[in-house]
């Protein structure tokens, strides 16, 4: 069961509000401009095996963590005693990603302090990319993260967003366009950092991240694995939402990254997952309902979120 407003370590003893933890964290990088009290209601954690790294789950654009992860990874991690936290971001991740990234910074610091050791981050789409902004501009967070696992992450933007922003769109869509000012700032210089393992898992039939190869990371001193689902299992090629919610091949690669030093490896991949329909943790009787709910959330959020005529200005610290 997830506990909201406190972190996993505080569920046992020595309760410390997340806002207080974040406030005491040494402020390396630009000062956070957002209120850390957001974490008290939007960062929820579940305990597990203390020998395992706590996983911070970050959702994709247009959805919250329950729609993205509540019926799949949250269930699987609970069964596996894998400690994890979920972080909902403002505006269903449709607002300025630079602002949302500050909440990610605060969450990384808070979860790290409570877990007592390096954490892992697992994100889908924007959720798989946003931590890179945090790691780049708040250097203290780099020593707090062991694994960064992106499921179809928008690491270099997408051509599809260009079409969605004709003539206007939500701030996060502007920023995820190929060639946006945000993407140019994010990918200027090294893409990865030493001491962190980067696993990028994507599909050649993604449909949202276009071209799919734009998910890949190639530079910097981090240890990188870029894995196409169809290379692990020929003939398997999930769409964007399936890959980040219930695809068993993606799940197996995620588990491989969490269970070993370094990033995910195709060489260690268990071929049994190639014939599975859903990943562990998914209740097959309700899978179609959950997936439909996630799909509807995407459509409704795109329809109802206010559009702006241009991309948000790049923050002064990133110029």
CSV table of N, CA and C in Angstrom, one decimal, residues 78-170:
chain,number,residue,atom,x,y,z
A,78,UNK,N,5.3,-4.4,-5.7
A,78,UNK,CA,4.8,-4.8,-4.4
A,78,UNK,C,4.9,-6.3,-4.2
A,79,UNK,N,4.7,-7.1,-5.2
A,79,UNK,CA,4.8,-8.5,-5.1
A,79,UNK,C,6.3,-8.9,-4.9
A,80,UNK,N,7.2,-8.1,-5.5
A,80,UNK,CA,8.6,-8.5,-5.5
A,80,UNK,C,9.3,-7.9,-4.3
A,81,UNK,N,8.6,-7.1,-3.4
A,81,UNK,CA,9.2,-6.4,-2.3
A,81,UNK,C,10.2,-5.4,-2.8
A,82,UNK,N,10.0,-4.8,-3.9
A,82,UNK,CA,10.8,-3.8,-4.5
A,82,UNK,C,10.3,-2.4,-3.9
A,83,UNK,N,11.1,-1.8,-3.1
A,83,UNK,CA,10.6,-0.5,-2.6
A,83,UNK,C,10.5,0.5,-3.7
A,84,UNK,N,9.4,1.3,-3.7
A,84,UNK,CA,9.3,2.3,-4.8
A,84,UNK,C,8.5,3.5,-4.3
A,85,UNK,N,8.6,4.6,-5.1
A,85,UNK,CA,7.9,5.8,-4.8
A,85,UNK,C,7.3,6.3,-6.1
A,86,UNK,N,6.1,6.9,-6.1
A,86,UNK,CA,5.5,7.5,-7.3
A,86,UNK,C,5.4,9.0,-7.1
A,87,UNK,N,5.7,9.8,-8.1
A,87,UNK,CA,5.6,11.2,-8.0
A,87,UNK,C,4.7,11.8,-9.1
A,88,UNK,N,3.5,12.3,-8.7
A,88,UNK,CA,2.7,13.0,-9.7
A,88,UNK,C,3.2,14.4,-9.9
A,89,UNK,N,3.3,14.9,-11.1
A,89,UNK,CA,3.8,16.2,-11.4
A,89,UNK,C,2.6,17.1,-11.8
A,90,UNK,N,2.8,18.4,-11.6
A,90,UNK,CA,1.7,19.4,-11.8
A,90,UNK,C,1.2,19.3,-13.2
A,91,UNK,N,-0.1,19.7,-13.3
A,91,UNK,CA,-0.8,19.8,-14.7
A,91,UNK,C,-0.7,18.5,-15.5
A,92,UNK,N,-0.7,17.4,-14.8
A,92,UNK,CA,-0.6,16.1,-15.5
A,92,UNK,C,0.6,16.1,-16.5
A,93,UNK,N,1.7,16.6,-16.0
A,93,UNK,CA,2.9,16.7,-16.8
A,93,UNK,C,2.8,17.5,-18.1
A,94,UNK,N,1.9,18.4,-18.2
A,94,UNK,CA,1.7,19.2,-19.4
A,94,UNK,C,2.2,20.6,-19.3
A,95,UNK,N,2.7,21.0,-18.1
A,95,UNK,CA,3.2,22.3,-17.9
A,95,UNK,C,4.7,22.4,-18.3
A,96,UNK,N,5.3,23.5,-17.9
A,96,UNK,CA,6.7,23.7,-18.2
A,96,UNK,C,7.5,22.6,-17.6
A,97,UNK,N,8.3,21.9,-18.4
A,97,UNK,CA,9.1,20.8,-17.9
A,97,UNK,C,10.2,21.3,-17.0
A,98,UNK,N,10.6,22.5,-17.2
A,98,UNK,CA,11.7,23.0,-16.3
A,98,UNK,C,11.1,23.1,-14.9
A,99,UNK,N,9.9,23.5,-14.7
A,99,UNK,CA,9.3,23.6,-13.4
A,99,UNK,C,9.0,22.2,-12.8
A,100,UNK,N,8.5,21.3,-13.6
A,100,UNK,CA,8.3,19.9,-13.2
A,100,UNK,C,9.6,19.3,-12.7
A,101,UNK,N,10.7,19.6,-13.4
A,101,UNK,CA,12.0,19.0,-13.1
A,101,UNK,C,12.4,19.4,-11.7
A,102,UNK,N,12.0,20.6,-11.2
A,102,UNK,CA,12.4,21.0,-9.9
A,102,UNK,C,11.7,20.1,-8.8
A,103,UNK,N,10.5,19.6,-9.1
A,103,UNK,CA,9.9,18.7,-8.2
A,103,UNK,C,10.6,17.3,-8.2
A,104,UNK,N,11.1,17.0,-9.4
A,104,UNK,CA,11.9,15.7,-9.5
A,104,UNK,C,13.2,15.9,-8.7
A,105,UNK,N,13.8,17.0,-8.8
A,105,UNK,CA,15.1,17.2,-8.0
A,105,UNK,C,14.7,17.1,-6.5
A,106,UNK,N,13.7,17.7,-6.0
A,106,UNK,CA,13.3,17.6,-4.6
A,106,UNK,C,13.0,16.1,-4.2
A,107,UNK,N,12.3,15.4,-5.1
A,107,UNK,CA,12.0,14.0,-4.9
A,107,UNK,C,13.2,13.1,-4.8
A,108,UNK,N,14.1,13.3,-5.7
A,108,UNK,CA,15.4,12.5,-5.7
A,108,UNK,C,16.1,12.7,-4.4
A,109,UNK,N,16.2,14.0,-4.0
A,109,UNK,CA,16.9,14.3,-2.7
A,109,UNK,C,16.2,13.6,-1.5
A,110,UNK,N,14.9,13.7,-1.5
A,110,UNK,CA,14.1,13.2,-0.4
A,110,UNK,C,14.2,11.7,-0.3
A,111,UNK,N,14.0,11.0,-1.4
A,111,UNK,CA,14.0,9.6,-1.5
A,111,UNK,C,15.4,9.0,-1.1
A,112,UNK,N,16.4,9.7,-1.6
A,112,UNK,CA,17.8,9.3,-1.3
A,112,UNK,C,18.0,9.4,0.1
A,113,UNK,N,17.7,10.5,0.8
A,113,UNK,CA,17.9,10.7,2.2
A,113,UNK,C,17.2,9.6,3.0
A,114,UNK,N,16.0,9.3,2.7
A,114,UNK,CA,15.3,8.3,3.5
A,114,UNK,C,15.7,6.9,3.2
A,115,UNK,N,16.1,6.6,2.0
A,115,UNK,CA,16.5,5.2,1.7
A,115,UNK,C,17.9,4.9,2.2
A,116,UNK,N,18.7,5.9,2.3
A,116,UNK,CA,20.0,5.7,2.8
A,116,UNK,C,21.0,5.2,1.8
A,117,UNK,N,20.6,5.0,0.5
A,117,UNK,CA,21.5,4.6,-0.5
A,117,UNK,C,21.0,5.1,-1.9
A,118,UNK,N,21.8,4.9,-2.9
A,118,UNK,CA,21.4,5.4,-4.2
A,118,UNK,C,20.1,4.8,-4.7
A,119,UNK,N,19.3,5.6,-5.4
A,119,UNK,CA,18.0,5.2,-5.9
A,119,UNK,C,18.1,4.9,-7.4
A,120,UNK,N,17.0,4.3,-7.9
A,120,UNK,CA,16.8,4.1,-9.3
A,120,UNK,C,15.6,4.9,-9.8
A,121,UNK,N,15.6,5.3,-11.0
A,121,UNK,CA,14.5,6.1,-11.6
A,121,UNK,C,14.0,5.4,-12.8
A,122,UNK,N,12.7,5.1,-12.8
A,122,UNK,CA,12.1,4.5,-14.0
A,122,UNK,C,11.0,5.5,-14.5
A,123,UNK,N,11.1,5.8,-15.7
A,123,UNK,CA,10.2,6.8,-16.3
A,123,UNK,C,9.7,6.4,-17.7
A,124,UNK,N,8.5,6.8,-18.0
A,124,UNK,CA,7.9,6.5,-19.3
A,124,UNK,C,7.8,7.9,-20.1
A,125,UNK,N,8.3,7.9,-21.3
A,125,UNK,CA,8.1,9.0,-22.2
A,125,UNK,C,8.8,10.3,-21.6
A,126,UNK,N,8.0,11.3,-21.3
A,126,UNK,CA,8.6,12.5,-20.7
A,126,UNK,C,9.2,12.1,-19.3
A,127,UNK,N,8.6,11.1,-18.6
A,127,UNK,CA,9.1,10.7,-17.3
A,127,UNK,C,10.5,10.0,-17.4
A,128,UNK,N,10.8,9.5,-18.6
A,128,UNK,CA,12.1,8.9,-18.8
A,128,UNK,C,13.2,9.9,-19.2
A,129,UNK,N,12.8,11.1,-19.6
A,129,UNK,CA,13.7,12.1,-20.0
A,129,UNK,C,13.9,13.2,-18.9
A,130,UNK,N,12.9,13.5,-18.1
A,130,UNK,CA,12.9,14.7,-17.3
A,130,UNK,C,14.0,14.7,-16.2
A,131,UNK,N,14.4,13.5,-15.8
A,131,UNK,CA,15.4,13.3,-14.8
A,131,UNK,C,16.8,13.8,-15.3
A,132,UNK,N,17.0,13.7,-16.6
A,132,UNK,CA,18.2,14.2,-17.2
A,132,UNK,C,18.4,15.7,-17.0
A,133,UNK,N,17.3,16.4,-17.1
A,133,UNK,CA,17.3,17.9,-16.8
A,133,UNK,C,17.7,18.1,-15.3
A,134,UNK,N,17.2,17.3,-14.5
A,134,UNK,CA,17.5,17.4,-13.0
A,134,UNK,C,19.0,17.1,-12.8
A,135,UNK,N,19.5,16.0,-13.4
A,135,UNK,CA,20.8,15.6,-13.2
A,135,UNK,C,21.8,16.6,-13.8
A,136,UNK,N,21.4,17.3,-14.9
A,136,UNK,CA,22.3,18.2,-15.5
A,136,UNK,C,22.5,19.5,-14.8
A,137,UNK,N,21.4,20.0,-14.2
A,137,UNK,CA,21.5,21.3,-13.7
A,137,UNK,C,21.6,21.4,-12.1
A,138,UNK,N,21.4,20.2,-11.5
A,138,UNK,CA,21.5,20.1,-10.0
A,138,UNK,C,22.5,19.0,-9.8
A,139,UNK,N,23.8,19.3,-9.9
A,139,UNK,CA,24.8,18.2,-9.9
A,139,UNK,C,24.8,17.3,-8.6
A,140,UNK,N,24.3,17.8,-7.5
A,140,UNK,CA,24.3,16.9,-6.3
A,140,UNK,C,23.5,15.7,-6.5
A,141,UNK,N,22.5,15.8,-7.4
A,141,UNK,CA,21.6,14.6,-7.6
A,141,UNK,C,22.3,13.5,-8.3
A,142,UNK,N,23.4,13.7,-9.0
A,142,UNK,CA,24.1,12.7,-9.7
A,142,UNK,C,24.6,11.6,-8.8
A,143,UNK,N,25.1,12.0,-7.6
A,143,UNK,CA,25.6,11.0,-6.7
A,143,UNK,C,24.5,10.2,-5.9
A,144,UNK,N,23.3,10.6,-6.2
A,144,UNK,CA,22.1,9.9,-5.5
A,144,UNK,C,21.5,8.9,-6.4
A,145,UNK,N,21.8,8.8,-7.6
A,145,UNK,CA,21.1,7.9,-8.6
A,145,UNK,C,22.1,6.8,-9.1
A,146,UNK,N,21.6,5.6,-9.1
A,146,UNK,CA,22.4,4.5,-9.6
A,146,UNK,C,22.0,4.1,-11.0
A,147,UNK,N,20.6,4.0,-11.2
A,147,UNK,CA,20.1,3.6,-12.5
A,147,UNK,C,19.1,4.7,-13.0
A,148,UNK,N,19.1,5.0,-14.2
A,148,UNK,CA,18.1,5.8,-14.9
A,148,UNK,C,17.6,5.0,-16.1
A,149,UNK,N,16.3,4.5,-15.9
A,149,UNK,CA,15.7,3.6,-16.9
A,149,UNK,C,14.6,4.4,-17.6
A,150,UNK,N,14.7,4.6,-18.9
A,150,UNK,CA,13.7,5.3,-19.7
A,150,UNK,C,13.0,4.3,-20.6
A,151,UNK,N,11.7,4.3,-20.6
A,151,UNK,CA,10.8,3.5,-21.5
A,151,UNK,C,10.3,4.5,-22.5
A,152,UNK,N,10.8,4.3,-23.8
A,152,UNK,CA,10.5,5.3,-24.8
A,152,UNK,C,10.6,6.7,-24.4
A,153,UNK,N,11.8,7.1,-23.9
A,153,UNK,CA,11.9,8.4,-23.4
A,153,UNK,C,12.1,9.4,-24.5
A,154,UNK,N,11.6,10.6,-24.3
A,154,UNK,CA,11.7,11.7,-25.3
A,154,UNK,C,13.0,12.4,-25.2
A,155,UNK,N,14.1,11.7,-25.2
A,155,UNK,CA,15.4,12.3,-24.9
A,155,UNK,C,15.8,13.4,-25.9
A,156,UNK,N,15.4,13.3,-27.2
A,156,UNK,CA,15.8,14.3,-28.2
A,156,UNK,C,14.6,14.8,-28.9
A,157,UNK,N,13.4,14.7,-28.2
A,157,UNK,CA,12.2,15.3,-28.7
A,157,UNK,C,11.6,14.3,-29.7
A,158,UNK,N,10.5,14.8,-30.3
A,158,UNK,CA,9.8,14.1,-31.3
A,158,UNK,C,9.2,15.0,-32.4
A,159,UNK,N,9.2,14.5,-33.6
A,159,UNK,CA,8.6,15.2,-34.8
A,159,UNK,C,7.1,15.3,-34.6
A,160,UNK,N,6.5,14.3,-33.9
A,160,UNK,CA,5.1,14.3,-33.7
A,160,UNK,C,4.6,15.6,-33.0
A,161,UNK,N,5.4,16.1,-32.1
A,161,UNK,CA,5.0,17.3,-31.3
A,161,UNK,C,5.0,18.5,-32.2
A,162,UNK,N,5.8,18.5,-33.3
A,162,UNK,CA,5.8,19.6,-34.2
A,162,UNK,C,4.4,19.8,-34.8
A,163,UNK,N,3.8,18.6,-35.2
A,163,UNK,CA,2.4,18.6,-35.7
A,163,UNK,C,1.4,19.1,-34.7
A,164,UNK,N,1.6,18.6,-33.5
A,164,UNK,CA,0.6,19.0,-32.4
A,164,UNK,C,0.6,20.5,-32.1
A,165,UNK,N,1.7,21.1,-32.4
A,165,UNK,CA,1.9,22.6,-32.0
A,165,UNK,C,1.6,23.5,-33.2
A,166,UNK,N,0.7,23.1,-34.1
A,166,UNK,CA,0.3,23.9,-35.2
A,166,UNK,C,-1.1,24.3,-35.1
A,167,UNK,N,-1.5,25.5,-34.6
A,167,UNK,CA,-0.5,26.6,-34.3
A,167,UNK,C,0.0,26.7,-32.8
A,168,UNK,N,-0.7,26.0,-31.9
A,168,UNK,CA,-0.3,26.1,-30.5
A,168,UNK,C,-0.5,24.8,-29.8
A,169,UNK,N,0.0,24.7,-28.6
A,169,UNK,CA,-0.1,23.4,-27.8
A,169,UNK,C,0.3,23.7,-26.3
A,170,UNK,N,0.2,22.7,-25.5
A,170,UNK,CA,0.6,22.8,-24.1
A,170,UNK,C,2.1,23.0,-24.0
